[in-house]
XYZ file of C-alpha atoms in Angstrom:
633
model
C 107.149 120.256 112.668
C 109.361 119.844 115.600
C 110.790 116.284 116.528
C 109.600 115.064 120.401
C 111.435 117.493 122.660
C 114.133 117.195 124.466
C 115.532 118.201 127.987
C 113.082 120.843 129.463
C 111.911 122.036 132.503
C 109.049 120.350 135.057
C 105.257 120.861 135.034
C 103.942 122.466 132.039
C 106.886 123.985 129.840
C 107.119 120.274 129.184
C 103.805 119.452 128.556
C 103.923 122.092 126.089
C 106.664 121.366 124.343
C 105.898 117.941 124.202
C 102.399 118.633 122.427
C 104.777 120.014 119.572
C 105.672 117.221 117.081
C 102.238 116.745 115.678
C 101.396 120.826 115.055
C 101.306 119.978 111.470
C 103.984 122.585 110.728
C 106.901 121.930 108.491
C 110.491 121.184 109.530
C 113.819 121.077 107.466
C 115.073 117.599 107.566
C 118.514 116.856 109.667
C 121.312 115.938 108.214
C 121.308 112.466 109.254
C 117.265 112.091 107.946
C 116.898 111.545 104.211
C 120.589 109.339 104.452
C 118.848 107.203 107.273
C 115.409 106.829 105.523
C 117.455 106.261 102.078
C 119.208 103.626 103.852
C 116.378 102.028 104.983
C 114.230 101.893 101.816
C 117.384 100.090 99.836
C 117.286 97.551 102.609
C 113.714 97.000 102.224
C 113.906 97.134 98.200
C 116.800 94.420 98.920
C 114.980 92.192 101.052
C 111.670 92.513 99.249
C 113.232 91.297 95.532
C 115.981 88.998 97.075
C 115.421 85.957 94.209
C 112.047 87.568 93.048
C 112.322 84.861 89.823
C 111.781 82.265 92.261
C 108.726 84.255 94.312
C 105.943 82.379 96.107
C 103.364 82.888 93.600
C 99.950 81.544 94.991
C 98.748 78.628 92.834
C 95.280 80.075 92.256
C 95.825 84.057 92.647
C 98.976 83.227 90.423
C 96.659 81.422 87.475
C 94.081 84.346 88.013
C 96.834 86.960 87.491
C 98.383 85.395 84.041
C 94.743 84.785 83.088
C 93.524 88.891 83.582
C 96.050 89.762 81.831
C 94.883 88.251 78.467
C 91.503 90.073 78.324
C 89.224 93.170 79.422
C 86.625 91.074 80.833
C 89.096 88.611 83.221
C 90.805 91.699 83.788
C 87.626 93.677 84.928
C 85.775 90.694 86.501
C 88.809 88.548 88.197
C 88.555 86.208 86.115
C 90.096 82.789 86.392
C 90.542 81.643 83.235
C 90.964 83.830 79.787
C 87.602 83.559 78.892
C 85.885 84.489 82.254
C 84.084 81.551 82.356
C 84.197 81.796 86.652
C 86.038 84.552 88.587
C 88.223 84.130 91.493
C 86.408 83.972 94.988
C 87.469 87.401 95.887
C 87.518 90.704 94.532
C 89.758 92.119 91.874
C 91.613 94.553 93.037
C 94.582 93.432 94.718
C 95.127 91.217 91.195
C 94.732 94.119 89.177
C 98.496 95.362 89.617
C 99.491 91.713 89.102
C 98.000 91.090 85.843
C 98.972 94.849 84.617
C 102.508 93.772 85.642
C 102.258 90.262 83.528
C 100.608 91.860 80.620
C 103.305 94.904 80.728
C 106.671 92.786 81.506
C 104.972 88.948 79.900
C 104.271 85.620 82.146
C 106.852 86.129 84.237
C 107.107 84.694 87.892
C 108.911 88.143 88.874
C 106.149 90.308 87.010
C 103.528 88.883 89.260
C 105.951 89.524 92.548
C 106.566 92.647 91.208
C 103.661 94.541 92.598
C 104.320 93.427 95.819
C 107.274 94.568 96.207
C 106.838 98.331 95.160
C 103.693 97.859 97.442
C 105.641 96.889 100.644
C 108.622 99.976 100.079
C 105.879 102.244 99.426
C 103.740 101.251 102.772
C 107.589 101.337 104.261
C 107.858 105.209 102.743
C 104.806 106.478 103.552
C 104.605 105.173 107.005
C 108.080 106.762 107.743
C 106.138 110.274 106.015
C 103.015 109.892 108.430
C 105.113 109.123 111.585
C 107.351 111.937 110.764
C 104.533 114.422 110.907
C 103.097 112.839 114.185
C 106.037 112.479 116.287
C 109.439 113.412 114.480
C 112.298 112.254 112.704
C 113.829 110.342 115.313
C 110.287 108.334 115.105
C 110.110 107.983 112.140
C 113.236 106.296 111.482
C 112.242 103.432 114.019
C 109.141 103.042 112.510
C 110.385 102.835 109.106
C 113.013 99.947 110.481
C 110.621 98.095 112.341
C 108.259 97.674 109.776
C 110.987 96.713 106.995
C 112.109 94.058 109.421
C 108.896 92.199 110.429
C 109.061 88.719 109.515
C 105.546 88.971 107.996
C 105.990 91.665 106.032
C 108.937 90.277 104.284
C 107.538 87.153 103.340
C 104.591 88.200 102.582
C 105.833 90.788 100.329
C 107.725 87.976 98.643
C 104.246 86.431 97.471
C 101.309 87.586 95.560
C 98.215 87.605 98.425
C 96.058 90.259 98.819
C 96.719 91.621 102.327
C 99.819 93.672 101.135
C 97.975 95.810 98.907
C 95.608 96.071 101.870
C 98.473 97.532 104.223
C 99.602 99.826 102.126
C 95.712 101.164 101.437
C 94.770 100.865 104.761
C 98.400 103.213 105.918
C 96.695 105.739 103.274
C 93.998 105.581 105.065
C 95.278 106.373 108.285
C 97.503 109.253 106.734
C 94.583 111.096 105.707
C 92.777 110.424 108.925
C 95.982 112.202 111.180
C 95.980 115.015 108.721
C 92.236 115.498 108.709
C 92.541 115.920 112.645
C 95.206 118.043 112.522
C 94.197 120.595 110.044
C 90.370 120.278 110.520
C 90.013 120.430 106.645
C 86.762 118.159 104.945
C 88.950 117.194 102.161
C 92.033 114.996 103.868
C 88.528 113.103 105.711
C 86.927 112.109 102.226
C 90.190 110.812 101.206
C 90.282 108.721 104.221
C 87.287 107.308 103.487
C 87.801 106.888 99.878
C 91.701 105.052 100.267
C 89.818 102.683 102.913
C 87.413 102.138 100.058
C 90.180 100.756 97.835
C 91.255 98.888 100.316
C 87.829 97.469 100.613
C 88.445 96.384 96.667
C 91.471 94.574 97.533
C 90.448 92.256 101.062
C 86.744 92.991 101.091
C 85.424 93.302 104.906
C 88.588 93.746 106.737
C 89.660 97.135 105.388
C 86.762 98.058 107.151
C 88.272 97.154 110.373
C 89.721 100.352 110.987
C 86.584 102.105 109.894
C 85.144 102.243 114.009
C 88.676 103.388 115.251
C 88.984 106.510 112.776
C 85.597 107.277 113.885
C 86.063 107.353 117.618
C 89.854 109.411 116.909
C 88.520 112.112 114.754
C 85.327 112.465 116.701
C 87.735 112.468 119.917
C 90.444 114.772 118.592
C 89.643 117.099 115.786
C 88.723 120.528 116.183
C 85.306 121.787 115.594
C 81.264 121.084 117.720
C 80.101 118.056 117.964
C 77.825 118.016 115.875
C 80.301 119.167 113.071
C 82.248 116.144 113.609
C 79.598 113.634 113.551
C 78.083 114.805 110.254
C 81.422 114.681 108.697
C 82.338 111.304 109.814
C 79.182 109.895 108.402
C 80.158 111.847 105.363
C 83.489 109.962 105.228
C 81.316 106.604 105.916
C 79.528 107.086 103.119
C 82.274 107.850 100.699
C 83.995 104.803 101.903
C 81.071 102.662 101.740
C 80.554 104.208 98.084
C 83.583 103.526 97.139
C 83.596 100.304 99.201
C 80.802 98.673 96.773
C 81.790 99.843 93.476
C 82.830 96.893 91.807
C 79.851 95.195 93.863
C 77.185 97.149 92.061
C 79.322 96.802 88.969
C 78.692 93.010 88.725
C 75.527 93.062 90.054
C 73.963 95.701 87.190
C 76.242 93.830 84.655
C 73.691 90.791 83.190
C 75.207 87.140 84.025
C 75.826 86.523 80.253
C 78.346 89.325 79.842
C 80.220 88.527 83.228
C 82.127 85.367 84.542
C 79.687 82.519 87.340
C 80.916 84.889 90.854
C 82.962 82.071 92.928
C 81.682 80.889 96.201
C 78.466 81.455 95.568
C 74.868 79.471 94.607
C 73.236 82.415 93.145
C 75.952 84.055 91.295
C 75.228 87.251 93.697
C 78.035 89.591 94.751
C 76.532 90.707 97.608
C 76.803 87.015 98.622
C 80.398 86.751 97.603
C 81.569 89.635 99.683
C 79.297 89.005 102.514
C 78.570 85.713 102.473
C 81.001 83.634 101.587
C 84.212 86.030 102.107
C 82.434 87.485 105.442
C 79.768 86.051 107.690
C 80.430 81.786 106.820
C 84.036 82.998 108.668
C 82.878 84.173 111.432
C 79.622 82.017 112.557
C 78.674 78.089 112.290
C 76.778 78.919 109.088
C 78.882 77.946 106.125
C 76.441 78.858 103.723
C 75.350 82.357 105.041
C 73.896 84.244 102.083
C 73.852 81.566 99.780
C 77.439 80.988 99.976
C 78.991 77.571 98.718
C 80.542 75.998 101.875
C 83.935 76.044 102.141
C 86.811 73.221 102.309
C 89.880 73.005 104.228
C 91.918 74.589 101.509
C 90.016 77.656 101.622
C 89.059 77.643 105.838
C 91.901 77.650 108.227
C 90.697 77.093 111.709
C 94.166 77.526 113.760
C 95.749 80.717 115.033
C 92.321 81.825 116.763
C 92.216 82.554 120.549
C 93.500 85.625 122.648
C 96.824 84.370 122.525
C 96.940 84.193 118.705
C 99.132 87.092 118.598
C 101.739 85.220 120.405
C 101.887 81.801 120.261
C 104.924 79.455 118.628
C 103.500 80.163 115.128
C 102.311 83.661 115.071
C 104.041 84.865 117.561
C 107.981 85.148 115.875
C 106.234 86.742 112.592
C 104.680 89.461 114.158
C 104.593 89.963 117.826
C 108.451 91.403 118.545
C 107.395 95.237 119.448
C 103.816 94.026 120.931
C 104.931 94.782 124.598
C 106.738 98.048 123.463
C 104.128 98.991 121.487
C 101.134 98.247 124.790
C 103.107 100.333 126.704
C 103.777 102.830 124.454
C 100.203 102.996 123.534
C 99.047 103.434 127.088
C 101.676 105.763 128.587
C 101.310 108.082 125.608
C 97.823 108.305 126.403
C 97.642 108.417 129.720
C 100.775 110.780 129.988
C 99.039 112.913 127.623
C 96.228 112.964 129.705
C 96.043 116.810 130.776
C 96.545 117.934 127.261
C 93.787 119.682 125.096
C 91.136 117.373 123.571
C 93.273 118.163 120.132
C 96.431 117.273 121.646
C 97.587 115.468 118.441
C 100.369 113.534 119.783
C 98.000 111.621 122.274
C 95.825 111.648 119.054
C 98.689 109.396 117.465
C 98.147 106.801 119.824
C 94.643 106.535 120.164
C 95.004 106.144 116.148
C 97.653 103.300 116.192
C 96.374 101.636 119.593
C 92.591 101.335 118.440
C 94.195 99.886 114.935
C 96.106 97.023 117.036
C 93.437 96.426 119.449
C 90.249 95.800 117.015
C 92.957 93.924 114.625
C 94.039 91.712 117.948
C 89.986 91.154 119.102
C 88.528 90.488 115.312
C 91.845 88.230 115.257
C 90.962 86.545 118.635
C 87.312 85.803 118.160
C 87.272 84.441 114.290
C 86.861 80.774 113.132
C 90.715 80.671 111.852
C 93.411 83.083 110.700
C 96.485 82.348 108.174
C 99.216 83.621 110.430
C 99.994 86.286 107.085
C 96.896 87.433 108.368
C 98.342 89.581 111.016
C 100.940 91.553 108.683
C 98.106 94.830 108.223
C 99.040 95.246 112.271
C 102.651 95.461 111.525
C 102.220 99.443 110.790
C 100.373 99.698 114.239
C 103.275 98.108 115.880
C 106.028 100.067 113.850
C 104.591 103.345 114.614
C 103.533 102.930 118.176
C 106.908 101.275 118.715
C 108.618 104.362 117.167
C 106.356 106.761 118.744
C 107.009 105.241 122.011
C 110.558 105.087 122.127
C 110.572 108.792 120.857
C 108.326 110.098 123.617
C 110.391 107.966 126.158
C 113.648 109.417 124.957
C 111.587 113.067 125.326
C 110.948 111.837 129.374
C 114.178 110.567 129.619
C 115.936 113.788 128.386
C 113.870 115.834 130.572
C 114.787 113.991 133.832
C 112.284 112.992 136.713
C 110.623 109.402 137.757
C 109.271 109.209 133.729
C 113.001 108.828 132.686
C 113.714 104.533 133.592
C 110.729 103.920 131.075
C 113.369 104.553 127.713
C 115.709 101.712 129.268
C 113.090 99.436 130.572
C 110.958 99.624 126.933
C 114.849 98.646 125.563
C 114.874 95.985 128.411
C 111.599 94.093 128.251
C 111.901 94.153 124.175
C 115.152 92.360 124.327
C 113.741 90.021 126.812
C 110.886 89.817 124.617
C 112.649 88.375 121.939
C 114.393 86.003 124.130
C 110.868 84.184 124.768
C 109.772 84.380 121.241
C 112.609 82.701 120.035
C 112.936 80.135 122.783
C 110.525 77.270 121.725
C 112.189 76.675 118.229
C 115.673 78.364 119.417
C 115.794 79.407 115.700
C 118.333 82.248 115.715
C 119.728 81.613 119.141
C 122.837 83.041 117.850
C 121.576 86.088 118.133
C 120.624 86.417 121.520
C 123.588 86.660 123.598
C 123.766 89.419 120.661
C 120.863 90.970 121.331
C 121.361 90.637 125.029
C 124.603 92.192 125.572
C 123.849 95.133 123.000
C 120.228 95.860 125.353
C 122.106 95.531 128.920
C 124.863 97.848 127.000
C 122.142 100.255 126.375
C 119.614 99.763 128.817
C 122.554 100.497 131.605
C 124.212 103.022 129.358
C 120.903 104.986 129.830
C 120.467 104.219 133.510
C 123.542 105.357 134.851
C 123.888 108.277 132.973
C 125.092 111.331 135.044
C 126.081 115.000 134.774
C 129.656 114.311 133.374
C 128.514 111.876 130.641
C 128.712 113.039 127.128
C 125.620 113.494 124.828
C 127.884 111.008 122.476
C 128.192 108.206 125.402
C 124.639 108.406 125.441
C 123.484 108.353 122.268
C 126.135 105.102 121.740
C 123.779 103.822 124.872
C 120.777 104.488 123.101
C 122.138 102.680 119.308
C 123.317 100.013 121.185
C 119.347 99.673 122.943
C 117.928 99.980 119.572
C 120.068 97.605 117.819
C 118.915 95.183 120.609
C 115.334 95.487 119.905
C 115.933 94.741 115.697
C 118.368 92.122 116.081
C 116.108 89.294 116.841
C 113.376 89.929 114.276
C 116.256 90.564 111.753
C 117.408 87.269 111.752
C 113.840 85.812 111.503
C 112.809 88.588 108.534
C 116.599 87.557 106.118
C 115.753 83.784 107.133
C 112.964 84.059 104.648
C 115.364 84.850 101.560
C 116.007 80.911 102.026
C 112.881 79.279 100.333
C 113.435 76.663 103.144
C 112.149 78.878 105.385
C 109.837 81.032 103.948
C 106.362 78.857 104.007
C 104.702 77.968 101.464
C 103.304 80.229 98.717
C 99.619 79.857 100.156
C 101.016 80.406 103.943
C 104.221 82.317 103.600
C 105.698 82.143 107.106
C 109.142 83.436 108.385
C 111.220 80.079 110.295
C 110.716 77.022 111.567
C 107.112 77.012 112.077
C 104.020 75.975 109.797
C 102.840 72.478 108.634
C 106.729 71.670 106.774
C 108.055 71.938 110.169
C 107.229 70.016 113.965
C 109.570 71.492 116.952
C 111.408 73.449 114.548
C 112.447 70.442 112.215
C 111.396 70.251 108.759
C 109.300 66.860 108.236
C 108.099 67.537 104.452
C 109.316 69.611 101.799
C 107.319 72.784 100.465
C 107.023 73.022 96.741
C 106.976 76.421 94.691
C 104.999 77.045 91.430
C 106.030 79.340 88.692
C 104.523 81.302 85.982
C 105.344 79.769 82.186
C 106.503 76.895 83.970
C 105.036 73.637 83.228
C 106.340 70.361 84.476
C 106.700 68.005 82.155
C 103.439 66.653 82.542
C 101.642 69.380 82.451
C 103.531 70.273 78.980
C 102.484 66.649 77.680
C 98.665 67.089 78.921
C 98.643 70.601 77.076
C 100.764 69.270 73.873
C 97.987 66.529 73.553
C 95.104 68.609 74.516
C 96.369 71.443 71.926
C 97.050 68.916 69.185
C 93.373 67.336 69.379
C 91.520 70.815 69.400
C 89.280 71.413 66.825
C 87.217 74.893 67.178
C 85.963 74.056 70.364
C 86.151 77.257 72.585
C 87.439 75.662 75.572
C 90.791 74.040 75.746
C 89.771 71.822 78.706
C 87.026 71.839 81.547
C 88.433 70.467 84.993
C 86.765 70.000 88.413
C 87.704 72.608 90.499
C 90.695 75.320 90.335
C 92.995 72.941 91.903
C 93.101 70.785 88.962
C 93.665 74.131 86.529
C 95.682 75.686 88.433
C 99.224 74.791 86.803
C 97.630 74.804 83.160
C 96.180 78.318 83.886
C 100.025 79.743 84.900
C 101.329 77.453 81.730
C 98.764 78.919 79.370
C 96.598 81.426 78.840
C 93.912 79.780 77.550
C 90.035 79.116 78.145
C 89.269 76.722 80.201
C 86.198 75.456 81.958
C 86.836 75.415 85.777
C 83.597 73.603 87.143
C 83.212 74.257 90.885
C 85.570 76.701 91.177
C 88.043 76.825 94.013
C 86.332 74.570 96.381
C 84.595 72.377 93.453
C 81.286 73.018 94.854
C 80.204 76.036 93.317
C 77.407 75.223 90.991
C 78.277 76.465 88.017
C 78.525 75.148 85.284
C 75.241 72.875 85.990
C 75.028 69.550 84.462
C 72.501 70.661 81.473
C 74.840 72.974 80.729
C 77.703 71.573 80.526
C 75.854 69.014 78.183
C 74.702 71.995 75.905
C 78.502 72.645 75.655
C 79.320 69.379 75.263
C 76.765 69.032 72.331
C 77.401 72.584 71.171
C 81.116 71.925 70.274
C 82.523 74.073 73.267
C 83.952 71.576 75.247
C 85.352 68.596 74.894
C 87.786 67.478 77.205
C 86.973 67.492 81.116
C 89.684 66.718 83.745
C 88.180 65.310 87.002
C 89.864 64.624 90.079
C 89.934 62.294 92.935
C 90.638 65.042 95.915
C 87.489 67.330 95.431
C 84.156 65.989 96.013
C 81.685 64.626 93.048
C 78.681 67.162 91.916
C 75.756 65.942 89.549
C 77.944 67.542 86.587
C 81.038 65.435 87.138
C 78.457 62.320 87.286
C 77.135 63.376 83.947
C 80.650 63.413 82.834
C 81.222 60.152 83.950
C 78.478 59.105 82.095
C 78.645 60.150 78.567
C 82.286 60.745 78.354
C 84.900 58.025 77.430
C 88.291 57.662 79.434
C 91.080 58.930 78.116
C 94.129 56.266 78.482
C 97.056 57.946 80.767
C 99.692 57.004 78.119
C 97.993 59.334 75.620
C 98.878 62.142 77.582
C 102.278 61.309 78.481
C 101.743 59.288 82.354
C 101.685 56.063 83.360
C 98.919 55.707 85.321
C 95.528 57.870 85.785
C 96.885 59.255 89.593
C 93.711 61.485 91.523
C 93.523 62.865 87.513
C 91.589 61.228 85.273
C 90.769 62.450 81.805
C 87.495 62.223 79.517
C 86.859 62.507 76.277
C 83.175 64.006 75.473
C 83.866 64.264 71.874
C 80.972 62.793 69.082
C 84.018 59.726 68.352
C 84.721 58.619 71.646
């Protein structure tokens, strides 16, 4: 396939040649490609594993990982503690890597970040691959470069949450989709529907996001009647929502003895889990839609909501550095491509990564809350309409005529861009007279080009421009290789923003966990725990994950996590935790101060003894307190 043309005649030779760079045909790569893409994947592979022994492993994903890893049912189920007594309150997939990784390399904190990382350079790859084939090299290149260096996407792909594995998927996804259009082939459309499937398997309801978009773009663009095209996207529907529920109807056929209590729900449903409690108690005033469990503040953020989400002092510097590029880009490629074929597949390209930013930005704007990692699945939309758009302008500004001021003005208003992102915490001000200089070097470079400057003057113009744009966001993205400024492992953030930090100061520290790390504490609770088992099946039972969270990543062991994450979650029920108790199963219980009581803590309360603090190696009893529900106490 051809790159984006260059200088051509008015009216429609250009047109024409401009419909080129998505044909779908092959092209031998320049000489400056598979260097310049090399390049750019070490720098991502650099960025990505920079101190991956000290990664932001999520306290509960990070226990649910080490805890897979030990068994076939945690592994299948997501299961939070070795035995699968209670799963995690998502789906599996996006763990499954994680706990393949720790049961391949040991309990490791790098084996758990590992994953992520191959996940981000392979979303970085095969971006780079679909933008290539939509709009050229040149394209491609940018879009590669702009994704490595989103803030978001490098933290993010420095800890172990979910919506990484989602990106990649979802970038699948939208591979299949363009070549489905383009070649008018069944087969590249089922595999659309089945990588948005997976997807579904690693962040439940918002891989299906995209779902409306693809529809309206291949039903738009792709050869064939009408009537063709309809039947086949509801044949792609289907696959994806077969696909989609897999692991649903697994659970739900498998009997409730032979699976771990599903988190977040009352009736142990996993219908409710996905759609309840992971999908309509986020989006509506009903926090127990479906019969799921209400949630608590640690597991419902309600900032970061509003049509400015995308931009404000938070969000804004992790995400939002090629949004006005990318708008423009987005609407100019459409609208220039307006008197094209209904095929056209360059036009196509846009409608693709426009309609992924726009329902991202709207589902974004209209939800209870959003974690500002949240936004890093639009970071491909922004790459590749950002590379896309600066390849079409360079096409217009080649070819001469009233088109040609938009390549210096997109290199103009990005620079300026970054000048009002950065302002309110001033975080890498550095950078901008930097970032300034190199854009009015380019952006004039560009504009006063005339008939007796080289090609080499202006493609120095057009580095320089380029160079502008990346600066910025550079300096935010490497920021995050300090922990200091990297969030914490259940928000990772880029700068000077989040809860650790008011106008740009830090006011508290952030803490990271490990894997096979206990503090000393933790070591003495587990030395005295381990040293007065005798046969009973469960180590411990503690109220809610937060309190088995560090014992879970310091052993792999059963334990009884009543409540779940939030503590709420019924399970286990008082009676039965009293059959355990008189059973032999169980018979120490860990209850906490932070997490509200339930009827089985009471009954633990009740018949249990206290445990003395000094036993276990503190001082005083904290928000922990221990019981003893032994026959002796």
């Amino acid at each position: 396939m051809a790159t984006i043309p260059a200088a051509q005649p008015t009216g429609a030779h250009r047109r024409d040649r401009a419909a080129k760079p998505a044909s779908g045909e092959p092209e031998a790569a320049l000489k400056w490609e598979l260097p310049a893409l090399a390049g750019v994947l070490v720098v991502a592979t650099v960025l990505y594993t920079w101190g991956i022994g000290q990664a932001a492993i999520h306290p509960f994903y990070g226990a649910a990982a080490r805890s897979m890893a030990s068994g076939w049912r945690a592994f299948a189920f997501g299961g939070l503690d070795a035995s699968g007594s209670i799963s995690v309150d998502k789906l599996p997939g996006a763990f499954w890597p994680e706990a393949a990784s720790v049961w391949l390399f040991g309990p490791h904190t790098w084996a758990v970040a590992f994953p992520q990382v191959v996940e981000g350079v392979l979303t970085v790859w095969l971006l780079h691959r679909i933008v290539r084939a939509w709009a050229g090299p040149f394209a491609a290149l940018i879009a590669a470069l702009v994704l490595t260096l989103t803030p978001i996407t490098v933290v993010l792909t420095r800890a172990t949450i979910p919506d990484t594995a989602l990106t990649l998927l979802l970038v699948a996804a939208a591979g299949a989709l363009q070549k489905a259009v383009g070649s008018g082939r069944l087969l590249p459309l089922v595999t659309c529907g089945v990588w948005v499937g997976l997807a579904f398997q690693a962040k439940m309801l918002q891989a299906w996001l995209v779902l409306p978009v693809f529809a309206v773009v291949y039903q738009f663009a792709s050869p064939g009647t009408p009537l063709k095209r309809a039947l086949r996207v509801l044949l792609s529907g289907a696959v994806a929502l077969a696909v989609s529920c897999l692991w649903i109807l697994f659970a739900w056929v498998t009997p409730a003895a032979d699976r771990p209590y599903l988190d977040g729900t009352s009736n142990n449903n996993p219908f409710t889990l996905v759609f309840g409690y992971n999908g309509l108690s986020r989006f509506s005033s009903d926090s127990t839609a479906f019969g799921a469990v209400a949630g608590t503040a640690a597991s419902r953020t309600t900032g970061n909501t509003g049509w400015t989400m995308l931009i404000n002092d938070t969000v804004g510097p992790q995400i939002a550095w090629f949004l006005p590029l990318a708008l423009a880009a987005a609407v100019l490629g459409i609208v220039w491509r307006s008197g094209q074929p209904r095929t056209d597949l360059l036009r196509t390209g846009f409608l693709l990564w426009g309609g992924w930013l726009a329902v991202h930005a709207l589902v974004f704007g209209v939800s209870n809350g959003n974690h500002a990692y949240y936004t890093a699945v639009i970071a491909p939309a922004l790459a590749a309409l950002a590379g896309g758009g600066l390849a079409l302008f360079k096409a217009e500004y080649e070819t001469g005529g009233p088109r040609r001021v938009a390549l210096p003005a997109a290199i103009a208003l990005t620079a300026l861009w970054a000048l009002v992102l950065d302002w309110p915490t001033r975080f890498v001000s550095y950078l901008l007279p930097v970032a300034l200089m190199l854009a009015a070097c380019g952006a004039l470079g560009l504009w006063t080009r005339g008939p007796r400057t080289s090609p080499r003057m202006v493609q120095g113009a057009l580095a320089a421009g380029i160079a502008a744009t990346l600066v910025v966001p550079a300096g935010w993205a490497t920021s995050s290789l300090d922990p200091h400024y990297a969030g914490s492992s259940t928000s990772p953030m880029a700068g000077p923003v989040g809860f650790a930090f008011r106008d740009g100061h830090r006011v508290r520290s952030v803490s990271r966990v490990g894997i096979d790390r206990p503090s000393a504490r933790d070591a003495a609770l587990l030395g005295y725990l381990t040293a007065h088992r005798h046969g009973e099946k469960y180590l411990l039972a503690t109220q809610a994950a937060y309190t088995a969270e560090p014992l879970l990543r310091a052993e792999s062991e059963p334990m009884l996590v009543m409540g779940g994450f939030t503590g709420s979650t019924p399970f286990p029920t008082a009676g039965q935790f009293g059959t355990l108790v008189s059973t032999h199963q169980v018979r120490y219980a860990l209850l906490t101060t932070r997490r509200p009581g339930t009827p089985t803590t009471t009954w633990v309360k009740s018949h249990c003894a206290r445990v003395r603090p000094s036993a276990y190696g503190r001082r005083t009893d904290g928000s922990l307190t221990l019981y003893d529900c032994g026959p002796k106490h």
